[in-house]
């Protein structure tokens, strides 16, 4: 299994440009997540999905959009990029065992710089 | 939403046992406690998860007192490669308005 894969690894965007960060998992997990991590800080949840066709906002959703058309893929769309979106973006997936916490598997991250 | 409080940083020496305590006074009945480890330029990695009492795996032990208002991650005989940030998470994604919060974590620095 490849686990959770993310593309691209690095990207530089100009202010106002748009892009899609790709995330895929091959573990048949029903939960998927997008986080951002600013330097020296913890991870902040942007969006998450509990299954194909179902998404919900996390802690910091403004400026982002997601879709979940398949179990495997969970792309994150940035519209009108701003310098405040410069960060490292992590995708994760998990197989929920019901209520309570659960083990998340993280991808290697995408380092995005907006200038 | 159960908020967690951890020390910002800790130093220890190779070969010692390290205990990192996390406070979560508002933990809910259905919440589990999960610990992650993160190395620089990598995504977090699951270490251990528990609900109450003690959980042990090949990497660490997790001690949870009866009131569940805190938990302690114990790393036996640490090495330089255990230098990382450790996050304590408490939450239930299925609960209304509950969101998993990573926080800033504890920066553990192992010295030779």
PDB file of C-alpha atoms in Angstrom:
ATOM      1  CA  UNK A   1       0.000   0.000   0.000  1.00  0.00           C
ATOM      2  CA  UNK A   2       1.187   3.496  -0.821  1.00  0.00           C
ATOM      3  CA  UNK A   3      -0.817   4.888   2.094  1.00  0.00           C
ATOM      4  CA  UNK A   4      -1.661   8.580   1.738  1.00  0.00           C
ATOM      5  CA  UNK A   5      -0.087  10.360  -1.214  1.00  0.00           C
ATOM      6  CA  UNK A   6      -0.033  14.094  -1.880  1.00  0.00           C
ATOM      7  CA  UNK A   7       0.918  16.086  -4.942  1.00  0.00           C
ATOM      8  CA  UNK A   8       2.685  18.367  -5.528  1.00  0.00           C
ATOM      9  CA  UNK A   9       5.400  18.343  -2.851  1.00  0.00           C
ATOM     10  CA  UNK A  10       6.207  22.015  -3.356  1.00  0.00           C
ATOM     11  CA  UNK A  11       4.474  24.883  -5.105  1.00  0.00           C
ATOM     12  CA  UNK A  12       4.915  28.619  -5.420  1.00  0.00           C
ATOM     13  CA  UNK A  13       1.813  30.624  -6.300  1.00  0.00           C
ATOM     14  CA  UNK A  14       1.360  34.273  -7.101  1.00  0.00           C
ATOM     15  CA  UNK A  15      -1.291  36.211  -5.224  1.00  0.00           C
ATOM     16  CA  UNK A  16      -4.679  35.662  -6.821  1.00  0.00           C
ATOM     17  CA  UNK A  17      -3.798  32.392  -8.548  1.00  0.00           C
ATOM     18  CA  UNK A  18      -5.704  29.202  -7.887  1.00  0.00           C
ATOM     19  CA  UNK A  19      -4.598  25.612  -7.524  1.00  0.00           C
ATOM     20  CA  UNK A  20      -5.722  22.186  -6.400  1.00  0.00           C
ATOM     21  CA  UNK A  21      -3.780  20.089  -3.926  1.00  0.00           C
ATOM     22  CA  UNK A  22      -4.269  16.419  -4.627  1.00  0.00           C
ATOM     23  CA  UNK A  23      -4.655  13.724  -1.980  1.00  0.00           C
ATOM     24  CA  UNK A  24      -5.276  10.029  -2.450  1.00  0.00           C
ATOM     25  CA  UNK A  25      -5.358   7.019  -0.129  1.00  0.00           C
ATOM     26  CA  UNK A  26      -5.453   3.325  -0.912  1.00  0.00           C
ATOM     27  CA  UNK A  27      -6.442   1.996   2.519  1.00  0.00           C
ATOM     28  CA  UNK A  28     -10.200   2.162   1.906  1.00  0.00           C
ATOM     29  CA  UNK A  29     -10.553   4.675   4.755  1.00  0.00           C
ATOM     30  CA  UNK A  30     -13.875   6.447   4.909  1.00  0.00           C
ATOM     31  CA  UNK A  31     -12.581   9.519   6.784  1.00  0.00           C
ATOM     32  CA  UNK A  32     -10.254  12.017   5.139  1.00  0.00           C
ATOM     33  CA  UNK A  33      -8.907  15.367   6.347  1.00  0.00           C
ATOM     34  CA  UNK A  34      -6.998  18.421   5.268  1.00  0.00           C
ATOM     35  CA  UNK A  35      -4.786  20.285   7.741  1.00  0.00           C
ATOM     36  CA  UNK A  36      -2.473  23.240   7.461  1.00  0.00           C
ATOM     37  CA  UNK A  37       0.569  23.806   9.614  1.00  0.00           C
ATOM     38  CA  UNK A  38       2.233  27.192   9.919  1.00  0.00           C
ATOM     39  CA  UNK A  39       5.868  27.379  11.083  1.00  0.00           C
ATOM     40  CA  UNK A  40       6.278  26.403  14.742  1.00  0.00           C
ATOM     41  CA  UNK A  41       2.580  25.808  15.166  1.00  0.00           C
ATOM     42  CA  UNK A  42       0.294  22.838  15.504  1.00  0.00           C
ATOM     43  CA  UNK A  43      -1.984  21.522  12.793  1.00  0.00           C
ATOM     44  CA  UNK A  44      -5.273  23.225  12.061  1.00  0.00           C
ATOM     45  CA  UNK A  45      -8.138  21.321  10.492  1.00  0.00           C
ATOM     46  CA  UNK A  46      -9.388  22.914   7.246  1.00  0.00           C
ATOM     47  CA  UNK A  47     -12.006  20.446   6.011  1.00  0.00           C
ATOM     48  CA  UNK A  48     -12.858  16.843   6.567  1.00  0.00           C
ATOM     49  CA  UNK A  49     -15.014  14.174   4.956  1.00  0.00           C
ATOM     50  CA  UNK A  50     -16.715  11.180   6.540  1.00  0.00           C
ATOM     51  CA  UNK A  51     -17.364   9.509   3.206  1.00  0.00           C
ATOM     52  CA  UNK A  52     -17.810  10.061  -0.509  1.00  0.00           C
ATOM     53  CA  UNK A  53     -20.132  12.982  -1.160  1.00  0.00           C
ATOM     54  CA  UNK A  54     -19.972  14.257   2.439  1.00  0.00           C
ATOM     55  CA  UNK A  55     -17.711  17.095   3.561  1.00  0.00           C
ATOM     56  CA  UNK A  56     -17.708  19.485   6.489  1.00  0.00           C
ATOM     57  CA  UNK A  57     -15.791  22.522   7.665  1.00  0.00           C
ATOM     58  CA  UNK A  58     -13.014  22.338  10.171  1.00  0.00           C
ATOM     59  CA  UNK A  59     -11.374  25.075  12.191  1.00  0.00           C
ATOM     60  CA  UNK A  60     -10.053  27.262   9.320  1.00  0.00           C
ATOM     61  CA  UNK A  61     -12.102  26.667   6.117  1.00  0.00           C
ATOM     62  CA  UNK A  62     -12.117  30.193   4.668  1.00  0.00           C
ATOM     63  CA  UNK A  63     -10.366  30.452   1.313  1.00  0.00           C
ATOM     64  CA  UNK A  64     -10.578  26.728   0.595  1.00  0.00           C
ATOM     65  CA  UNK A  65     -12.966  24.278  -0.988  1.00  0.00           C
ATOM     66  CA  UNK A  66     -13.096  20.509  -1.085  1.00  0.00           C
ATOM     67  CA  UNK A  67     -14.976  17.744  -2.826  1.00  0.00           C
ATOM     68  CA  UNK A  68     -15.123  14.008  -2.255  1.00  0.00           C
ATOM     69  CA  UNK A  69     -16.452  12.140  -5.265  1.00  0.00           C
ATOM     70  CA  UNK A  70     -14.687   8.853  -4.471  1.00  0.00           C
ATOM     71  CA  UNK A  71     -13.497   7.076  -1.331  1.00  0.00           C
ATOM     72  CA  UNK A  72      -9.888   7.374  -2.484  1.00  0.00           C
ATOM     73  CA  UNK A  73      -9.542  11.046  -3.421  1.00  0.00           C
ATOM     74  CA  UNK A  74      -9.981  14.266  -1.474  1.00  0.00           C
ATOM     75  CA  UNK A  75      -8.670  17.314  -3.387  1.00  0.00           C
ATOM     76  CA  UNK A  76      -8.306  20.725  -1.741  1.00  0.00           C
ATOM     77  CA  UNK A  77      -8.945  23.771  -3.889  1.00  0.00           C
ATOM     78  CA  UNK A  78      -7.410  27.182  -3.183  1.00  0.00           C
ATOM     79  CA  UNK A  79      -9.158  30.041  -4.932  1.00  0.00           C
ATOM     80  CA  UNK A  80      -7.525  33.482  -5.149  1.00  0.00           C
ATOM     81  CA  UNK A  81      -4.398  32.568  -3.213  1.00  0.00           C
ATOM     82  CA  UNK A  82      -3.258  34.991  -0.495  1.00  0.00           C
ATOM     83  CA  UNK A  83       0.070  35.245   1.396  1.00  0.00           C
ATOM     84  CA  UNK A  84      -1.761  34.086   4.541  1.00  0.00           C
ATOM     85  CA  UNK A  85      -2.192  30.702   2.866  1.00  0.00           C
ATOM     86  CA  UNK A  86       1.549  30.110   2.819  1.00  0.00           C
ATOM     87  CA  UNK A  87       1.852  26.945   4.858  1.00  0.00           C
ATOM     88  CA  UNK A  88       2.470  23.206   4.790  1.00  0.00           C
ATOM     89  CA  UNK A  89      -0.664  21.258   3.942  1.00  0.00           C
ATOM     90  CA  UNK A  90      -1.198  17.735   5.201  1.00  0.00           C
ATOM     91  CA  UNK A  91      -3.824  15.287   4.072  1.00  0.00           C
ATOM     92  CA  UNK A  92      -4.804  12.420   6.351  1.00  0.00           C
ATOM     93  CA  UNK A  93      -7.205   9.499   6.400  1.00  0.00           C
ATOM     94  CA  UNK A  94      -8.635   7.167   8.986  1.00  0.00           C
ATOM     95  CA  UNK A  95     -11.090   4.347   9.439  1.00  0.00           C
ATOM     96  CA  UNK A  96     -13.382   5.374  12.222  1.00  0.00           C
ATOM     97  CA  UNK A  97     -14.261   2.763  14.775  1.00  0.00           C
ATOM     98  CA  UNK A  98     -17.309   4.674  15.869  1.00  0.00           C
ATOM     99  CA  UNK A  99     -17.434   7.349  18.517  1.00  0.00           C
ATOM    100  CA  UNK A 100     -14.196   8.502  20.054  1.00  0.00           C
ATOM    101  CA  UNK A 101     -10.760   9.150  18.657  1.00  0.00           C
ATOM    102  CA  UNK A 102      -9.109   7.108  15.937  1.00  0.00           C
ATOM    103  CA  UNK A 103      -5.778   6.621  14.208  1.00  0.00           C
ATOM    104  CA  UNK A 104      -5.058   9.022  11.361  1.00  0.00           C
ATOM    105  CA  UNK A 105      -2.520   8.309   8.628  1.00  0.00           C
ATOM    106  CA  UNK A 106      -0.818  11.363   7.216  1.00  0.00           C
ATOM    107  CA  UNK A 107       0.632  12.129   3.832  1.00  0.00           C
ATOM    108  CA  UNK A 108       4.085  13.712   3.342  1.00  0.00           C
ATOM    109  CA  UNK A 109       2.688  17.221   2.955  1.00  0.00           C
ATOM    110  CA  UNK A 110       2.654  19.962   0.328  1.00  0.00           C
ATOM    111  CA  UNK A 111       4.729  23.057   1.013  1.00  0.00           C
ATOM    112  CA  UNK A 112       2.946  26.060  -0.498  1.00  0.00           C
ATOM    113  CA  UNK A 113       4.326  29.570  -0.778  1.00  0.00           C
ATOM    114  CA  UNK A 114       2.170  32.461  -1.963  1.00  0.00           C
ATOM    115  CA  UNK A 115       4.060  35.586  -3.027  1.00  0.00           C
TER     116      UNK A 115
ATOM    117  CA  UNK B   1     -14.830  20.303  22.720  1.00  0.00           C
ATOM    118  CA  UNK B   2     -12.172  19.109  25.117  1.00  0.00           C
ATOM    119  CA  UNK B   3      -9.193  21.435  25.083  1.00  0.00           C
ATOM    120  CA  UNK B   4      -5.766  20.045  25.953  1.00  0.00           C
ATOM    121  CA  UNK B   5      -2.816  21.625  27.734  1.00  0.00           C
ATOM    122  CA  UNK B   6       0.726  20.303  27.365  1.00  0.00           C
ATOM    123  CA  UNK B   7       4.170  21.646  28.289  1.00  0.00           C
ATOM    124  CA  UNK B   8       5.650  23.693  25.460  1.00  0.00           C
ATOM    125  CA  UNK B   9       8.999  21.898  25.584  1.00  0.00           C
ATOM    126  CA  UNK B  10      11.000  19.296  27.487  1.00  0.00           C
ATOM    127  CA  UNK B  11      14.624  18.194  27.514  1.00  0.00           C
ATOM    128  CA  UNK B  12      15.896  14.765  28.486  1.00  0.00           C
ATOM    129  CA  UNK B  13      18.940  12.544  28.030  1.00  0.00           C
ATOM    130  CA  UNK B  14      19.431   9.400  26.054  1.00  0.00           C
ATOM    131  CA  UNK B  15      18.488   6.247  27.934  1.00  0.00           C
ATOM    132  CA  UNK B  16      16.089   7.971  30.308  1.00  0.00           C
ATOM    133  CA  UNK B  17      12.343   7.479  30.566  1.00  0.00           C
ATOM    134  CA  UNK B  18      10.355  10.533  29.470  1.00  0.00           C
ATOM    135  CA  UNK B  19       6.856  11.320  30.695  1.00  0.00           C
ATOM    136  CA  UNK B  20       4.760  13.976  28.957  1.00  0.00           C
ATOM    137  CA  UNK B  21       1.540  14.940  30.688  1.00  0.00           C
ATOM    138  CA  UNK B  22      -1.530  16.353  28.984  1.00  0.00           C
ATOM    139  CA  UNK B  23      -4.421  18.028  30.818  1.00  0.00           C
ATOM    140  CA  UNK B  24      -7.955  17.715  29.433  1.00  0.00           C
ATOM    141  CA  UNK B  25     -10.337  18.781  32.182  1.00  0.00           C
ATOM    142  CA  UNK B  26     -13.412  18.877  29.945  1.00  0.00           C
ATOM    143  CA  UNK B  27     -13.057  15.434  28.411  1.00  0.00           C
ATOM    144  CA  UNK B  28     -16.410  13.937  27.416  1.00  0.00           C
ATOM    145  CA  UNK B  29     -17.659  10.441  28.114  1.00  0.00           C
ATOM    146  CA  UNK B  30     -17.155   9.254  24.528  1.00  0.00           C
ATOM    147  CA  UNK B  31     -13.782  10.927  23.982  1.00  0.00           C
ATOM    148  CA  UNK B  32     -10.618   8.944  23.414  1.00  0.00           C
ATOM    149  CA  UNK B  33      -7.087  10.223  24.037  1.00  0.00           C
ATOM    150  CA  UNK B  34      -4.625   9.944  21.184  1.00  0.00           C
ATOM    151  CA  UNK B  35      -0.952  10.857  20.960  1.00  0.00           C
ATOM    152  CA  UNK B  36       0.965  11.679  17.795  1.00  0.00           C
ATOM    153  CA  UNK B  37       4.644  12.237  17.044  1.00  0.00           C
ATOM    154  CA  UNK B  38       5.899  14.634  14.388  1.00  0.00           C
ATOM    155  CA  UNK B  39       9.423  14.947  13.007  1.00  0.00           C
ATOM    156  CA  UNK B  40      10.459  18.071  11.055  1.00  0.00           C
ATOM    157  CA  UNK B  41       9.122  18.190   7.493  1.00  0.00           C
ATOM    158  CA  UNK B  42       6.947  15.116   8.038  1.00  0.00           C
ATOM    159  CA  UNK B  43       3.312  14.481   8.793  1.00  0.00           C
ATOM    160  CA  UNK B  44       2.361  13.362  12.316  1.00  0.00           C
ATOM    161  CA  UNK B  45       2.550   9.682  13.145  1.00  0.00           C
ATOM    162  CA  UNK B  46       0.141   7.876  15.473  1.00  0.00           C
ATOM    163  CA  UNK B  47       1.787   6.627  18.658  1.00  0.00           C
ATOM    164  CA  UNK B  48      -0.904   5.362  20.990  1.00  0.00           C
ATOM    165  CA  UNK B  49      -4.563   5.709  21.888  1.00  0.00           C
ATOM    166  CA  UNK B  50      -6.548   4.977  25.016  1.00  0.00           C
ATOM    167  CA  UNK B  51      -9.784   5.484  26.892  1.00  0.00           C
ATOM    168  CA  UNK B  52      -8.922   4.689  30.507  1.00  0.00           C
ATOM    169  CA  UNK B  53      -6.322   3.018  32.751  1.00  0.00           C
ATOM    170  CA  UNK B  54      -3.147   1.951  30.959  1.00  0.00           C
ATOM    171  CA  UNK B  55      -2.337   1.120  27.371  1.00  0.00           C
ATOM    172  CA  UNK B  56       1.040  -0.168  26.214  1.00  0.00           C
ATOM    173  CA  UNK B  57       2.434  -0.897  22.781  1.00  0.00           C
ATOM    174  CA  UNK B  58       5.909  -1.471  21.376  1.00  0.00           C
ATOM    175  CA  UNK B  59       6.636   2.265  21.302  1.00  0.00           C
ATOM    176  CA  UNK B  60       5.084   3.825  24.404  1.00  0.00           C
ATOM    177  CA  UNK B  61       2.717   3.564  27.340  1.00  0.00           C
ATOM    178  CA  UNK B  62      -0.288   5.739  28.048  1.00  0.00           C
ATOM    179  CA  UNK B  63      -1.468   6.242  31.607  1.00  0.00           C
ATOM    180  CA  UNK B  64      -4.976   7.594  32.191  1.00  0.00           C
ATOM    181  CA  UNK B  65      -6.271   8.118  35.748  1.00  0.00           C
ATOM    182  CA  UNK B  66      -9.805   7.221  36.739  1.00  0.00           C
ATOM    183  CA  UNK B  67     -11.148  10.779  36.339  1.00  0.00           C
ATOM    184  CA  UNK B  68      -9.626  10.963  32.807  1.00  0.00           C
ATOM    185  CA  UNK B  69      -8.853  14.662  33.252  1.00  0.00           C
ATOM    186  CA  UNK B  70      -5.238  14.088  32.310  1.00  0.00           C
ATOM    187  CA  UNK B  71      -3.060  11.531  30.592  1.00  0.00           C
ATOM    188  CA  UNK B  72       0.663  10.762  30.545  1.00  0.00           C
ATOM    189  CA  UNK B  73       2.625   9.511  27.577  1.00  0.00           C
ATOM    190  CA  UNK B  74       5.636   7.502  28.718  1.00  0.00           C
ATOM    191  CA  UNK B  75       8.570   6.855  26.381  1.00  0.00           C
ATOM    192  CA  UNK B  76      10.983   4.254  27.787  1.00  0.00           C
ATOM    193  CA  UNK B  77      14.720   4.663  27.302  1.00  0.00           C
ATOM    194  CA  UNK B  78      14.636   7.475  24.771  1.00  0.00           C
ATOM    195  CA  UNK B  79      17.236   7.938  22.062  1.00  0.00           C
ATOM    196  CA  UNK B  80      18.274  10.945  19.982  1.00  0.00           C
ATOM    197  CA  UNK B  81      15.792   9.863  17.306  1.00  0.00           C
ATOM    198  CA  UNK B  82      12.908  10.500  19.712  1.00  0.00           C
ATOM    199  CA  UNK B  83      13.518  14.243  19.374  1.00  0.00           C
ATOM    200  CA  UNK B  84      10.210  15.436  17.917  1.00  0.00           C
ATOM    201  CA  UNK B  85       6.987  17.256  18.682  1.00  0.00           C
ATOM    202  CA  UNK B  86       4.375  15.216  20.554  1.00  0.00           C
ATOM    203  CA  UNK B  87       0.686  16.070  20.313  1.00  0.00           C
ATOM    204  CA  UNK B  88      -2.089  15.047  22.675  1.00  0.00           C
ATOM    205  CA  UNK B  89      -5.551  14.942  21.111  1.00  0.00           C
ATOM    206  CA  UNK B  90      -8.917  14.462  22.721  1.00  0.00           C
ATOM    207  CA  UNK B  91     -12.148  14.432  20.821  1.00  0.00           C
ATOM    208  CA  UNK B  92     -15.017  12.793  19.051  1.00  0.00           C
ATOM    209  CA  UNK B  93     -15.393  13.747  15.415  1.00  0.00           C
ATOM    210  CA  UNK B  94     -18.959  12.483  15.358  1.00  0.00           C
ATOM    211  CA  UNK B  95     -20.076  14.794  18.136  1.00  0.00           C
ATOM    212  CA  UNK B  96     -21.948  17.917  17.098  1.00  0.00           C
ATOM    213  CA  UNK B  97     -19.624  20.913  16.645  1.00  0.00           C
ATOM    214  CA  UNK B  98     -16.645  18.909  17.833  1.00  0.00           C
ATOM    215  CA  UNK B  99     -13.445  19.327  15.864  1.00  0.00           C
ATOM    216  CA  UNK B 100     -10.143  17.591  16.390  1.00  0.00           C
ATOM    217  CA  UNK B 101      -7.608  20.115  17.669  1.00  0.00           C
ATOM    218  CA  UNK B 102      -3.881  19.363  17.529  1.00  0.00           C
ATOM    219  CA  UNK B 103      -2.609  22.313  19.516  1.00  0.00           C
ATOM    220  CA  UNK B 104       1.057  23.303  19.591  1.00  0.00           C
ATOM    221  CA  UNK B 105       2.276  20.055  21.126  1.00  0.00           C
ATOM    222  CA  UNK B 106       5.345  19.423  23.279  1.00  0.00           C
ATOM    223  CA  UNK B 107       8.783  19.815  21.723  1.00  0.00           C
ATOM    224  CA  UNK B 108      10.911  17.027  23.165  1.00  0.00           C
ATOM    225  CA  UNK B 109      14.664  17.439  22.804  1.00  0.00           C
ATOM    226  CA  UNK B 110      16.847  14.459  23.634  1.00  0.00           C
ATOM    227  CA  UNK B 111      20.412  15.233  24.555  1.00  0.00           C
ATOM    228  CA  UNK B 112      23.385  12.833  24.248  1.00  0.00           C
TER     229      UNK B 112
END
